[in-house]
Amino acid sequence: MNNTRSEKICPHCAAPKMKSWHDLDDEQKFLVERLPRNTEFTREQRKKHRFCERCWFELTDSQETKV
Ligand SMILES: [Zn+2]
């Protein structure tokens, strides 16, 4: 009954599962790389990010440092 929060939840659409870069297939990686709002990230940075497969929100590790 313990609500452990090991899984990341998408802050955008509340999807219960976010994928890491290596969980994505080639088509999904291609799609993520073409997200217009995410052009500031390099592929190396993306490998540390998590992605919502419902709305393709990109969650960065430094998300919590944002105000
Ligand atoms: Zn989402």
Coordinates of N, CA and C and ligand atoms in Angstrom, one line a residue, residues 10 12-15 52 54-57, ligand 1:
C10 N 4.2 11.9 -16.1 CA 4.3 13.0 -17.0 C 3.6 14.2 -16.4
H12 N 2.8 16.8 -17.8 CA 1.9 17.5 -18.8 C 0.6 16.8 -19.0
C13 N 0.5 15.5 -19.1 CA -0.7 14.8 -19.3 C -1.0 13.7 -18.3
A14 N -0.1 13.6 -17.3 CA -0.3 12.7 -16.2 C -0.2 11.2 -16.6
A15 N 0.3 10.9 -17.7 CA 0.5 9.5 -18.1 C 1.4 8.9 -17.1
C52 N 7.4 11.2 -22.5 CA 6.0 10.7 -22.4 C 5.6 10.2 -23.8
R54 N 2.7 9.5 -24.7 CA 1.4 10.0 -25.0 C 1.4 11.4 -25.6
C55 N 2.1 12.3 -25.0 CA 2.1 13.7 -25.5 C 3.5 14.1 -25.9
W56 N 4.5 13.2 -25.7 CA 5.9 13.5 -26.0 C 6.5 14.7 -25.3
F57 N 6.0 14.9 -24.1 CA 6.7 15.8 -23.2 C 8.1 15.3 -22.9
Ligands
ZN1 ZN 2.4 13.3 -21.4

